[in-house]
PDB file of C-alpha atoms and ligand atoms in Angstrom:
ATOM      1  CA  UNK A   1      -4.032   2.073  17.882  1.00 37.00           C
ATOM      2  CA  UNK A   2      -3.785   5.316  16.426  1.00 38.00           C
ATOM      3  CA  UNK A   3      -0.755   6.670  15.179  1.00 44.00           C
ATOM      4  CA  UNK A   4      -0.093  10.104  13.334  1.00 54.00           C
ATOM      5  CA  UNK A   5      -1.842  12.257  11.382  1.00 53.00           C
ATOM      6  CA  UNK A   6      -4.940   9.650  12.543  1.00 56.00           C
ATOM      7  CA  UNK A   7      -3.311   6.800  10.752  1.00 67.00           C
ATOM      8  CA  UNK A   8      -4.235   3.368  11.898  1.00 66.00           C
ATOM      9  CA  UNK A   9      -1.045   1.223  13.332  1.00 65.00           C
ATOM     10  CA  UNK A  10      -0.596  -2.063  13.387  1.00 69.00           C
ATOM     11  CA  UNK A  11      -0.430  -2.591  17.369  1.00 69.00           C
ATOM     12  CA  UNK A  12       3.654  -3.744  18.446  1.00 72.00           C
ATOM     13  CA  UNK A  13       4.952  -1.904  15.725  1.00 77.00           C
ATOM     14  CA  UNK A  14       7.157   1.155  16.498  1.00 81.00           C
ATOM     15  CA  UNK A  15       6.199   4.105  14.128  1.00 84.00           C
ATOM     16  CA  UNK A  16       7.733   6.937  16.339  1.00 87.00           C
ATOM     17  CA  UNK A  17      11.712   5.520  14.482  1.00 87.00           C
ATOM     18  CA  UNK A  18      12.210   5.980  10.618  1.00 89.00           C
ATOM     19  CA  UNK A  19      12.399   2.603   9.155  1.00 88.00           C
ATOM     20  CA  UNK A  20      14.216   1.805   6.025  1.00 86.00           C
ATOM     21  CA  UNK A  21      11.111  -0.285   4.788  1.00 88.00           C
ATOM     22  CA  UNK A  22       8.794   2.408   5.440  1.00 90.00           C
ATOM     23  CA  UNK A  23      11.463   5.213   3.646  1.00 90.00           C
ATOM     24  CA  UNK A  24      11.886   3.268   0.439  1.00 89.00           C
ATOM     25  CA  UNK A  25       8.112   2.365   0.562  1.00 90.00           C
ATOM     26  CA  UNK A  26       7.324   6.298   0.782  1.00 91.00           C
ATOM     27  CA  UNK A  27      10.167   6.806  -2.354  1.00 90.00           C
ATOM     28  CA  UNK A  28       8.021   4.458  -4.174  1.00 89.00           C
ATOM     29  CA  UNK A  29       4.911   5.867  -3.985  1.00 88.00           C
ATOM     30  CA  UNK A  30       3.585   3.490  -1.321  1.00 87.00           C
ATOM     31  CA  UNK A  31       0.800   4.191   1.500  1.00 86.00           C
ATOM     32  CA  UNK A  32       2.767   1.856   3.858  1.00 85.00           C
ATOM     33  CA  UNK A  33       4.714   4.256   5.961  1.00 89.00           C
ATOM     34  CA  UNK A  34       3.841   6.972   9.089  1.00 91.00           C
ATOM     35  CA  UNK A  35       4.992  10.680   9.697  1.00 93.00           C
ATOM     36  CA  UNK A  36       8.525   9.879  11.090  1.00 92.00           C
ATOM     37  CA  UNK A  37       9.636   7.613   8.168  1.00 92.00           C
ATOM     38  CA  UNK A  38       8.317  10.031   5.384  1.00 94.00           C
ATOM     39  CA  UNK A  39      10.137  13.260   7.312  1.00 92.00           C
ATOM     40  CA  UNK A  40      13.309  11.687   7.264  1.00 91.00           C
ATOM     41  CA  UNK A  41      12.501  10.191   3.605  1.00 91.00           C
ATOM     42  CA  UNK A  42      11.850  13.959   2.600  1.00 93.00           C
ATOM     43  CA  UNK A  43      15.586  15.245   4.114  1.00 89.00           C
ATOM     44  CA  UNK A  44      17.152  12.610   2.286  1.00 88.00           C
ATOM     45  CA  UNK A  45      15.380  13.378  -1.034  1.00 90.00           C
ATOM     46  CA  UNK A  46      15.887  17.353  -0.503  1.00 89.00           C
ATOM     47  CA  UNK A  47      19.766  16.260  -0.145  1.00 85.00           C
ATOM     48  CA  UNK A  48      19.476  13.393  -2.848  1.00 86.00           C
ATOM     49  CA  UNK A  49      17.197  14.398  -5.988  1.00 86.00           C
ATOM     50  CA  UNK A  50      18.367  11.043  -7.385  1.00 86.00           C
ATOM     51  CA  UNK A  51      16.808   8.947  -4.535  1.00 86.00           C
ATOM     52  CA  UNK A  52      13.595   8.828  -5.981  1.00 86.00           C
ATOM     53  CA  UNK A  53      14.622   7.961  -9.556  1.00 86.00           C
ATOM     54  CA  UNK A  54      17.171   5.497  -7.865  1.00 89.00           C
ATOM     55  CA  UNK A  55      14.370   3.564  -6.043  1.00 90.00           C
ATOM     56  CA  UNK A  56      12.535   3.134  -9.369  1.00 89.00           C
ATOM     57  CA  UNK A  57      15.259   2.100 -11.050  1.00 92.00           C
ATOM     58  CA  UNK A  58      16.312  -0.893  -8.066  1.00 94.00           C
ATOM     59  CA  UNK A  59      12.976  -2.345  -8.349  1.00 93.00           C
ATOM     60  CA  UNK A  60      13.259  -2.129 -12.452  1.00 92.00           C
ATOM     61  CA  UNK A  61      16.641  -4.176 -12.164  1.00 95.00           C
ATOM     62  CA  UNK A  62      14.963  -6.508  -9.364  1.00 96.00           C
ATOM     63  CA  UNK A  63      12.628  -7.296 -12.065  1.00 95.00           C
ATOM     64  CA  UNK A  64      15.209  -7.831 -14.737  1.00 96.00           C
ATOM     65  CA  UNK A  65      17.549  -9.553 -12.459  1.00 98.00           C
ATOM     66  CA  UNK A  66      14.907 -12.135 -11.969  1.00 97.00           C
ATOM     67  CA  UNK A  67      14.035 -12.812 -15.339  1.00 97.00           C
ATOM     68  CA  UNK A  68      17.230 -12.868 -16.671  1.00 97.00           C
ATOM     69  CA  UNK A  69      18.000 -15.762 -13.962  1.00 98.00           C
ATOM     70  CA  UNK A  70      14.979 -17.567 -14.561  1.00 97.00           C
ATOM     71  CA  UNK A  71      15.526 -17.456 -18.475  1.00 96.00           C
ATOM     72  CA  UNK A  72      18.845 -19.282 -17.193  1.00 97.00           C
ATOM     73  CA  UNK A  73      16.553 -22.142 -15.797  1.00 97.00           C
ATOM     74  CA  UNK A  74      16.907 -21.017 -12.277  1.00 98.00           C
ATOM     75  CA  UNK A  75      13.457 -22.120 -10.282  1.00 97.00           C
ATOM     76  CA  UNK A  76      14.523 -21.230  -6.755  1.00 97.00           C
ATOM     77  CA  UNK A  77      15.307 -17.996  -5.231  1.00 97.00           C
ATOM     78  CA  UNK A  78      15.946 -16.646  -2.392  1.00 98.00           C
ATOM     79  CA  UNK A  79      15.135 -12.834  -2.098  1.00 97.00           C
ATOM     80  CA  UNK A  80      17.141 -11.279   1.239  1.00 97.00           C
ATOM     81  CA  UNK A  81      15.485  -7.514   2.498  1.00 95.00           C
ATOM     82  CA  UNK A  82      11.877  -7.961   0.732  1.00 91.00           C
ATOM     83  CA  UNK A  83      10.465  -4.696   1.643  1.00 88.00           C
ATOM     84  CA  UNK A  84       7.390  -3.773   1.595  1.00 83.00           C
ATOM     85  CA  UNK A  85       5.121  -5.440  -1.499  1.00 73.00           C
ATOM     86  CA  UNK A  86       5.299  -3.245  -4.670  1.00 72.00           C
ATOM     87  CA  UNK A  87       3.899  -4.007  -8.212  1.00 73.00           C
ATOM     88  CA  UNK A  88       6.776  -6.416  -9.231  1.00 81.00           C
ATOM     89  CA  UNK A  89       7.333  -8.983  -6.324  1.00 88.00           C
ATOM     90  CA  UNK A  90      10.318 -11.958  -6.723  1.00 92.00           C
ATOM     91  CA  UNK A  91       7.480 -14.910  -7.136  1.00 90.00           C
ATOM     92  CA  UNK A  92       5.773 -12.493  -9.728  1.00 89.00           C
ATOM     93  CA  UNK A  93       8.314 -11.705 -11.775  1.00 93.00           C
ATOM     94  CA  UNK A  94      10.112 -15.433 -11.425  1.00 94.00           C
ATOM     95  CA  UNK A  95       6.587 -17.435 -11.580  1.00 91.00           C
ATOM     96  CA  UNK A  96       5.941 -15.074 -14.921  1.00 92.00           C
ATOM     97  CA  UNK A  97       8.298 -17.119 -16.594  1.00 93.00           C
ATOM     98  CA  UNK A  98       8.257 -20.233 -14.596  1.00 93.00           C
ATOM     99  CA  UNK A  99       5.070 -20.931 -12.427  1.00 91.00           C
ATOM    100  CA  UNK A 100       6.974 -23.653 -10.647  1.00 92.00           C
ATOM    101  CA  UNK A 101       9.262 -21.201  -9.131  1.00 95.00           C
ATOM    102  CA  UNK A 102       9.815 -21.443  -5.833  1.00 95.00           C
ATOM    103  CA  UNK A 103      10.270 -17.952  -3.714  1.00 94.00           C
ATOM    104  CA  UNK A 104      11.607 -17.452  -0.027  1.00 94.00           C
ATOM    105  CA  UNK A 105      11.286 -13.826   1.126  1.00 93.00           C
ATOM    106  CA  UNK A 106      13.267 -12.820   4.521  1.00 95.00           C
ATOM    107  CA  UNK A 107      13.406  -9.819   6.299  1.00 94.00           C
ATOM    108  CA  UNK A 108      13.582  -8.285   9.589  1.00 92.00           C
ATOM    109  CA  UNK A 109      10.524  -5.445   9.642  1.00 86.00           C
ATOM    110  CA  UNK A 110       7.547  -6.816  11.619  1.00 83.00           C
ATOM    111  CA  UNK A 111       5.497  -4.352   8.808  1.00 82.00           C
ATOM    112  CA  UNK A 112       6.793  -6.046   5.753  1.00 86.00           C
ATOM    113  CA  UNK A 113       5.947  -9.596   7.663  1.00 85.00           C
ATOM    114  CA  UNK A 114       2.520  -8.618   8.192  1.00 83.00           C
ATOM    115  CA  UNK A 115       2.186  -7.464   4.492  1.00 80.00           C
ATOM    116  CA  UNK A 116       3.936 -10.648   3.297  1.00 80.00           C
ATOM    117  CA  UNK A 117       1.581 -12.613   5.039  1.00 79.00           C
ATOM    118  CA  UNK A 118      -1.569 -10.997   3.860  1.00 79.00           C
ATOM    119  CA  UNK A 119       0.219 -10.918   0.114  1.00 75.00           C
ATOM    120  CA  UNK A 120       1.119 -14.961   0.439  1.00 76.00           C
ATOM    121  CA  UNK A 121      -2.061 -15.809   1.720  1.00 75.00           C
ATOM    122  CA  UNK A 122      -3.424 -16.073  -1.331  1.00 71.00           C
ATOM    123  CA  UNK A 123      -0.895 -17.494  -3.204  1.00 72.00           C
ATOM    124  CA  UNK A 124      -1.250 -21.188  -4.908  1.00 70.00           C
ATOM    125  CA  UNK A 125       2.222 -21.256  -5.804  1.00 72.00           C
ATOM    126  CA  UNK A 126       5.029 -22.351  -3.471  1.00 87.00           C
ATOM    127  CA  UNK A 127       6.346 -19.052  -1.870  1.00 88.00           C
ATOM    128  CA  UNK A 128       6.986 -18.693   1.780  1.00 90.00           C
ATOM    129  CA  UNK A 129       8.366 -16.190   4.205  1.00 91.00           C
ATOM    130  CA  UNK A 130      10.913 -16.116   6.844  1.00 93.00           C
ATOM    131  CA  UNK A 131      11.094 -13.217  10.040  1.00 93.00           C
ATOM    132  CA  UNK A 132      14.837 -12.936   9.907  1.00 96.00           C
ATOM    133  CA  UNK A 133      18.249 -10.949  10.197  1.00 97.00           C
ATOM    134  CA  UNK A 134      20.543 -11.485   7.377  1.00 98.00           C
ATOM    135  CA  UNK A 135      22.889 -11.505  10.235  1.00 98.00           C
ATOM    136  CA  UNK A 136      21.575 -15.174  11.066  1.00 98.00           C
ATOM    137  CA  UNK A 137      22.528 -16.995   7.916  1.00 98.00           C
ATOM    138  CA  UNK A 138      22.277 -20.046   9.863  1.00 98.00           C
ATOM    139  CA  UNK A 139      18.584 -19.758  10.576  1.00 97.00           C
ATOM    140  CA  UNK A 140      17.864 -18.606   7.124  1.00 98.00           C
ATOM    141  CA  UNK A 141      19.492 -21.525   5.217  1.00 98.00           C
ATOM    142  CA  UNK A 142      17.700 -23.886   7.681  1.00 98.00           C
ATOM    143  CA  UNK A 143      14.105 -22.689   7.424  1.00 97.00           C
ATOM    144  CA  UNK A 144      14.646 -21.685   3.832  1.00 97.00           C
ATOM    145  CA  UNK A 145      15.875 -25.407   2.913  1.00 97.00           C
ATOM    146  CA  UNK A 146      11.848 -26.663   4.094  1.00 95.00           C
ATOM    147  CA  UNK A 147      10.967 -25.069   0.531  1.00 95.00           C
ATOM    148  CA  UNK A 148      14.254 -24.601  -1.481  1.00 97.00           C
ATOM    149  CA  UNK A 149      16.200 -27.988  -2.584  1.00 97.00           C
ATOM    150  CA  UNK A 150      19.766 -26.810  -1.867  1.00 98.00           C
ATOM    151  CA  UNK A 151      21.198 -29.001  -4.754  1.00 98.00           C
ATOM    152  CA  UNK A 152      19.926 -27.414  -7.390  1.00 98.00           C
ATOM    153  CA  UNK A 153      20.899 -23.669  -7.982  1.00 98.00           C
ATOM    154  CA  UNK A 154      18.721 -20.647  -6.192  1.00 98.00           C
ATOM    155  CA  UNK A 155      19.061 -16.986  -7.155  1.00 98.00           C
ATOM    156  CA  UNK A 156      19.985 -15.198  -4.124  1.00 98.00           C
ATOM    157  CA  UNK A 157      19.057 -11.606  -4.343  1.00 98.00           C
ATOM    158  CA  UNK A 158      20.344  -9.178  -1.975  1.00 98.00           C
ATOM    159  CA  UNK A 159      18.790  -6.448  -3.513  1.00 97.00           C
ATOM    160  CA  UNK A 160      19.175  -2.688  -1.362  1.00 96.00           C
ATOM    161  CA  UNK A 161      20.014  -4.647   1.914  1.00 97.00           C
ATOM    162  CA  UNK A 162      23.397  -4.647   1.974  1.00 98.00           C
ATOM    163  CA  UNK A 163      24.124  -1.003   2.954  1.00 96.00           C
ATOM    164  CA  UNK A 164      22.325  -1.767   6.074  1.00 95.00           C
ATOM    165  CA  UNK A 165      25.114  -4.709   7.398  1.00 97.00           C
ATOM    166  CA  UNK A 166      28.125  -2.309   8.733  1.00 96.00           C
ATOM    167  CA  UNK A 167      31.461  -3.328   7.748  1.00 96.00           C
ATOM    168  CA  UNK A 168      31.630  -4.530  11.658  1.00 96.00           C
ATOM    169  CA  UNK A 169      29.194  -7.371  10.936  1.00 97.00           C
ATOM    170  CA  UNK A 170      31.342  -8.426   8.188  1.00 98.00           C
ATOM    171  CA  UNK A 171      28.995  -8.045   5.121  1.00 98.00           C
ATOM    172  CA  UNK A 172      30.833  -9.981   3.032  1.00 98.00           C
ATOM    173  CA  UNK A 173      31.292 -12.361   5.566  1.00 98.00           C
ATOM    174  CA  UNK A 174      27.356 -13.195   5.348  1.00 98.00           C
ATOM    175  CA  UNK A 175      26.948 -13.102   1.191  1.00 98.00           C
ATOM    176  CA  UNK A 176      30.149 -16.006   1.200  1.00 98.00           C
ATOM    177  CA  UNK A 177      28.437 -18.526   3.942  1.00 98.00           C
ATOM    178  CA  UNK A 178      25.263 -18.050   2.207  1.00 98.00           C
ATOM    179  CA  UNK A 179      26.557 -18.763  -1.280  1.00 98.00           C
ATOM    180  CA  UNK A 180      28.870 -21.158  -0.434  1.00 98.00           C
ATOM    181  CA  UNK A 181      25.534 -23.304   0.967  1.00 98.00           C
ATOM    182  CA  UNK A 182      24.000 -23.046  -2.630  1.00 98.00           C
ATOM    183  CA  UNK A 183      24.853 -25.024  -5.812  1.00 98.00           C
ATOM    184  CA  UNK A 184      27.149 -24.596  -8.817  1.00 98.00           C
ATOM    185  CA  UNK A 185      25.330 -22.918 -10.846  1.00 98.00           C
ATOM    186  CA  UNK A 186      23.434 -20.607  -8.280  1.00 98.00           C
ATOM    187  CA  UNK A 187      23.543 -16.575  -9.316  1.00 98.00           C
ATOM    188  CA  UNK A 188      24.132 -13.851  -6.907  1.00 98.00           C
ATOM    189  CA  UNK A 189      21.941 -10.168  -7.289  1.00 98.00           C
ATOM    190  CA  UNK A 190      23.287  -6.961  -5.468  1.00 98.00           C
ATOM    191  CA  UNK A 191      22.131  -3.779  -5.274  1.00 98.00           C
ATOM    192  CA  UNK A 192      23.502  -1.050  -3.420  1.00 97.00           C
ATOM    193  CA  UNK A 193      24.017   2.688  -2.871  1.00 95.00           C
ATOM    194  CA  UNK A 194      27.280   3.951  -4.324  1.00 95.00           C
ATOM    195  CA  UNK A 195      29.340   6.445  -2.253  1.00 94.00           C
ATOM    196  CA  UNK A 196      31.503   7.237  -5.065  1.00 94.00           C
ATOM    197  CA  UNK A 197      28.371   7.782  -7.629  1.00 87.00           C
ATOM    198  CA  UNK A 198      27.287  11.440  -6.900  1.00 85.00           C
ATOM    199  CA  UNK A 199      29.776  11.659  -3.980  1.00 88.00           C
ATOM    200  CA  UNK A 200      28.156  14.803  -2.481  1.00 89.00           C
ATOM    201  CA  UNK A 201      25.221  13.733  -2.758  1.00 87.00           C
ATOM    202  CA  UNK A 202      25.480  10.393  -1.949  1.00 89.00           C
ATOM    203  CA  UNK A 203      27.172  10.921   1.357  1.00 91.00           C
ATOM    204  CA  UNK A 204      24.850  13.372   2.570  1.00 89.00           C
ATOM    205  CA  UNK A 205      21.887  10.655   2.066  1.00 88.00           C
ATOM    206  CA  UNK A 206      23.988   8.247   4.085  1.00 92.00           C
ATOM    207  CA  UNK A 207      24.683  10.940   7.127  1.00 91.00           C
ATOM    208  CA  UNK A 208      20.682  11.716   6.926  1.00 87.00           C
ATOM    209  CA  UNK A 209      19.211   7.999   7.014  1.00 86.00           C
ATOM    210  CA  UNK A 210      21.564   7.120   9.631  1.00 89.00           C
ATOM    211  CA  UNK A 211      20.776   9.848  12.016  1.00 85.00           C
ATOM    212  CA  UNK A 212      16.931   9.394  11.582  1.00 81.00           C
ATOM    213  CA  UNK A 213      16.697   5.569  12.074  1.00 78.00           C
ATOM    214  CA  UNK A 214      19.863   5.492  15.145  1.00 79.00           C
ATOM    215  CA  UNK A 215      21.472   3.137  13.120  1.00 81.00           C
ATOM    216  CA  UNK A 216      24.724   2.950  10.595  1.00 89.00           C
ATOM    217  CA  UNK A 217      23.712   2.639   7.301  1.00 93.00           C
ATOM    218  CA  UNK A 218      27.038   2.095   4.997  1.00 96.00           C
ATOM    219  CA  UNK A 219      27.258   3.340   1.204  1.00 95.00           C
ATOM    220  CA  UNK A 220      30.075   1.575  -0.183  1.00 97.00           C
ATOM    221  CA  UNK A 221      32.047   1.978  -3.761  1.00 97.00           C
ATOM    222  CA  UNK A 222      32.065   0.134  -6.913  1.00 97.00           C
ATOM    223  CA  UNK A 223      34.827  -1.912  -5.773  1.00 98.00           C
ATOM    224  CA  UNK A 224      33.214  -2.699  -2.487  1.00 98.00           C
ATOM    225  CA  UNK A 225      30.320  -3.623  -4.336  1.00 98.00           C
ATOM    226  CA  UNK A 226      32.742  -5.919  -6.492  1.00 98.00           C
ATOM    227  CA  UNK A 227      34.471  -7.750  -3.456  1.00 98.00           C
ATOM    228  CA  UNK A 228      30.403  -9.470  -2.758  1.00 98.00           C
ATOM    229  CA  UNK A 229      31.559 -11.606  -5.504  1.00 98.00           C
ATOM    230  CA  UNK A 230      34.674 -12.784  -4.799  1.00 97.00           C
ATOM    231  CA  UNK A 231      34.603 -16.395  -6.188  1.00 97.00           C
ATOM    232  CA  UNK A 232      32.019 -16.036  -7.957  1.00 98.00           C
ATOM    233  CA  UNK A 233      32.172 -15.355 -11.804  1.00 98.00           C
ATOM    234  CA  UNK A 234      31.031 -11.525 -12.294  1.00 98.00           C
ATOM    235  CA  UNK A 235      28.754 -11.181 -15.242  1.00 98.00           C
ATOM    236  CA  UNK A 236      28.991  -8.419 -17.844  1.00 98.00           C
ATOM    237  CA  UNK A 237      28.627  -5.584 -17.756  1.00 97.00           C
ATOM    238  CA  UNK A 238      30.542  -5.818 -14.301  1.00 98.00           C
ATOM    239  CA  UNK A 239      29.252  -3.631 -11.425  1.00 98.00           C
ATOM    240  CA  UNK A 240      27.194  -0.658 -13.181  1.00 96.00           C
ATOM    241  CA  UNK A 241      24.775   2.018 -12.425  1.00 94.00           C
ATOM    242  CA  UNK A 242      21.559   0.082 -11.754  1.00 95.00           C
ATOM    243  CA  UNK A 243      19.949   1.504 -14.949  1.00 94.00           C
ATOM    244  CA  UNK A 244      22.556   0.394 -16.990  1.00 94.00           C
ATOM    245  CA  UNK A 245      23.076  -3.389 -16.105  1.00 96.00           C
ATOM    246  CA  UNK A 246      21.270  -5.066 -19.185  1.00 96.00           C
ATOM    247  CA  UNK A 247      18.439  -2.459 -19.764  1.00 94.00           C
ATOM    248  CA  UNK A 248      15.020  -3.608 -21.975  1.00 90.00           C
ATOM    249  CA  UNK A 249      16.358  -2.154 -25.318  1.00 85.00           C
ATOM    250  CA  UNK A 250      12.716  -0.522 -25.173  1.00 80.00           C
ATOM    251  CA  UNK A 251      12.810   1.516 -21.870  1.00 76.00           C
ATOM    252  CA  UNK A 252      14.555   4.988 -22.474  1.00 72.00           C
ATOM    253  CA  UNK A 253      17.602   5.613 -20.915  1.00 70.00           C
ATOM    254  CA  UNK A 254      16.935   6.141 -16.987  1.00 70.00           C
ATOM    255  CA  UNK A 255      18.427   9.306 -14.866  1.00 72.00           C
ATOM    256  CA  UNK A 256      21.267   9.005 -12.679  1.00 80.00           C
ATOM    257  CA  UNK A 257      20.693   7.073  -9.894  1.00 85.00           C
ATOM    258  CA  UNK A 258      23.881   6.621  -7.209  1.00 91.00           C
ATOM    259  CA  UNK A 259      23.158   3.323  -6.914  1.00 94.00           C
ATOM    260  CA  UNK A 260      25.470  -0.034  -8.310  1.00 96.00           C
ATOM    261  CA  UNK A 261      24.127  -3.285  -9.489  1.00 97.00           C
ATOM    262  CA  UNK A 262      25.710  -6.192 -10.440  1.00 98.00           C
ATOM    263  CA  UNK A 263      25.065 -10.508 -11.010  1.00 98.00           C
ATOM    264  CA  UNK A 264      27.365 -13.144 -10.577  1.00 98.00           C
ATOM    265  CA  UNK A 265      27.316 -16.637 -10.879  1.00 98.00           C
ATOM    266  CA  UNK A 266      28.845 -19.107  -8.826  1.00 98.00           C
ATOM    267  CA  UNK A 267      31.111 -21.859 -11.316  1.00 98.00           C
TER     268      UNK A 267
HETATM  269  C1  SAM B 301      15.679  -0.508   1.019  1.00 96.59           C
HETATM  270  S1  SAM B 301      14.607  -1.841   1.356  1.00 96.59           S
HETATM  271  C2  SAM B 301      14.784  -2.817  -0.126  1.00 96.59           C
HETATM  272  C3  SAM B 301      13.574  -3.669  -0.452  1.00 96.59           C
HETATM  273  C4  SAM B 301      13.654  -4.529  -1.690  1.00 96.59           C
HETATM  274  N1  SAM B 301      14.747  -5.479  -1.626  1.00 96.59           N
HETATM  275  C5  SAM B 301      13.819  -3.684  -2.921  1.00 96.59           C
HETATM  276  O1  SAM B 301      14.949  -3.445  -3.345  1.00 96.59           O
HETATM  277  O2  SAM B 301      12.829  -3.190  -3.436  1.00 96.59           O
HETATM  278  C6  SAM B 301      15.611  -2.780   2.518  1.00 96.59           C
HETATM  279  C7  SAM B 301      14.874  -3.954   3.155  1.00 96.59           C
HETATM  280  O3  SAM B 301      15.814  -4.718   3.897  1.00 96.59           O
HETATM  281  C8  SAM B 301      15.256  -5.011   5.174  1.00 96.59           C
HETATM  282  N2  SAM B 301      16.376  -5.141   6.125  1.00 96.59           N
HETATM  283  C9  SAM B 301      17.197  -4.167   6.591  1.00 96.59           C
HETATM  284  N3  SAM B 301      18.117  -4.672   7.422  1.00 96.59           N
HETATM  285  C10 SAM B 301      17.876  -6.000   7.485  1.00 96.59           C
HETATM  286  C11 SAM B 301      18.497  -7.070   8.188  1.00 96.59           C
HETATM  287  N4  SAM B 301      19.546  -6.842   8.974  1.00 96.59           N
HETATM  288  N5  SAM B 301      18.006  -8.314   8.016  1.00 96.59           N
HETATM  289  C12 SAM B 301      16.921  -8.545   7.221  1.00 96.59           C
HETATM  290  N6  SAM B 301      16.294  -7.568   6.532  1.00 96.59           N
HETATM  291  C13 SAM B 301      16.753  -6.312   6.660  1.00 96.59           C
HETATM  292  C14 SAM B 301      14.364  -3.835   5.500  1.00 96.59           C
HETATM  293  O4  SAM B 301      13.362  -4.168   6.446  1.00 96.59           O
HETATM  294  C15 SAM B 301      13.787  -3.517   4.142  1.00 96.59           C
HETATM  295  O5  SAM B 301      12.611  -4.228   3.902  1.00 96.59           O
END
């Protein structure tokens, strides 16, 4: 099928609707995205300079996130809202330091499953995929317990995913059943867009992405961002500014972002 602009599209797959995948794929300097998803990606960025900058920065803590939790002797992980492949993917980053590490990716975009499967095909190590709503934390934890021993701790990284669970569907609702099926032990990522980082700024990226993609898409605040880790122990530096949660002491200091990070580790 041909799409716009004479791009090929995958046939099933709805191009005509922004999709968050597709946006943050476009913000990153991807080719994996169509006309509708990089119009609405350019109104939010005309609103939002910092989007862009904010992107690179998510993926820098993904990176770090993983490391750091993986230099803790954590092996499993369980990576919620994959997106579209970029340079520095979980099992990379995790089997860098670990090749043993076991990765389960889920999300809910038929393109990032198609890319996930053509990315794992090829892949010796033991990383698998699952075509899933974080919604259905039941589902997940089943299908992602055929490669992840439940016993031992997993890094759960819900990392830019969250702001797409409305406070309706009880977000934090979701992040407590899925830690509380994980070990002591296990760690907790977050990222999210902050509403009360660049408010202006911020808000109007929030009113643009959900009017192109007909769905709610929820910025929430540093303390909202906290209250993900209730009963877990928060680890310093607390929730901060992506960019600033335990930066390489070689990377110069990053530009402001709106978006919080944070890890937490459950006693
Ligand atoms: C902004 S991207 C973030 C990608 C990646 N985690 C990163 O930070 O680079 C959000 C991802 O979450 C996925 N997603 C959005 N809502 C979801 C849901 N309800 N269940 C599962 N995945 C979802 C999207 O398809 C997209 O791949």
């Amino acid at each position: 099928m041909i799409g716009d602009e004479d791009e090929i599209v995958p046939q099933g797959i709805d191009v005509t609707t922004p999709h968050i995948a597709r946006i943050y794929d476009y913000w990153l300097g991807g080719k994996d995205n169509y006309a509708a998803d990089r119009a609405a990606a350019e109104r939010v960025m005309a609103a939002t300079p910092t989007i862009k900058p904010g992107v690179t920065a998510n993926r820098a803590f993904l990176s770090r996130v993983v490391r750091f939790m993986a230099g803790e002797g954590v092996t499993q992980f369980l990576d919620i809202g994959t997106g579209i492949p970029t340079a520095d993917n979980t099992h990379l980053v995790a089997q860098a330091v670990n090749p043993a590490s076991r990765v389960v990716y889920v999300d809910n975009d038929p393109i990032v499953l198609n890319h996930a499967r053509a990315l794992l095909a090829g892949v010796t190590a033991p990383t698998a995929f699952i075509d899933a709503d974080i919604r259905d934390t039941d589902r997940i934890l089943e299908e992602a317990a055929g490669l992840l021993d439940f016993d031992r701790p997993v890094g759960l990284l819900l990392i830019a995913i969250l702001h797409c669970v409305p406070d309706d569907d009880d977000p934090r609702g979701i992040v407590r059943t899925l830690m509380d099926a994980l070990a002591p032990g296990s760690f907790l990522a977050v990222t999210h867009p902050g509403i009360d980082q660049l408010p202006e700024q911020m808000s109007a990226a929030e009113k643009t992405l959900t009017k192109a993609m007909g769905y709610r898409v929820t910025f929430r605040t540093r303390d909202g961002v906290g209250g993900f880790f209730a009963g877990l122990d928060l680890l310093p530096p607390g929730v901060v500014p992506v960019q600033d949660w335990r930066p390489d002491p070689d990377t110069p200091p990053s530009a402001i972002t709106g978006m919080w990070g944070a890890a937490g580790r459950k006693p």
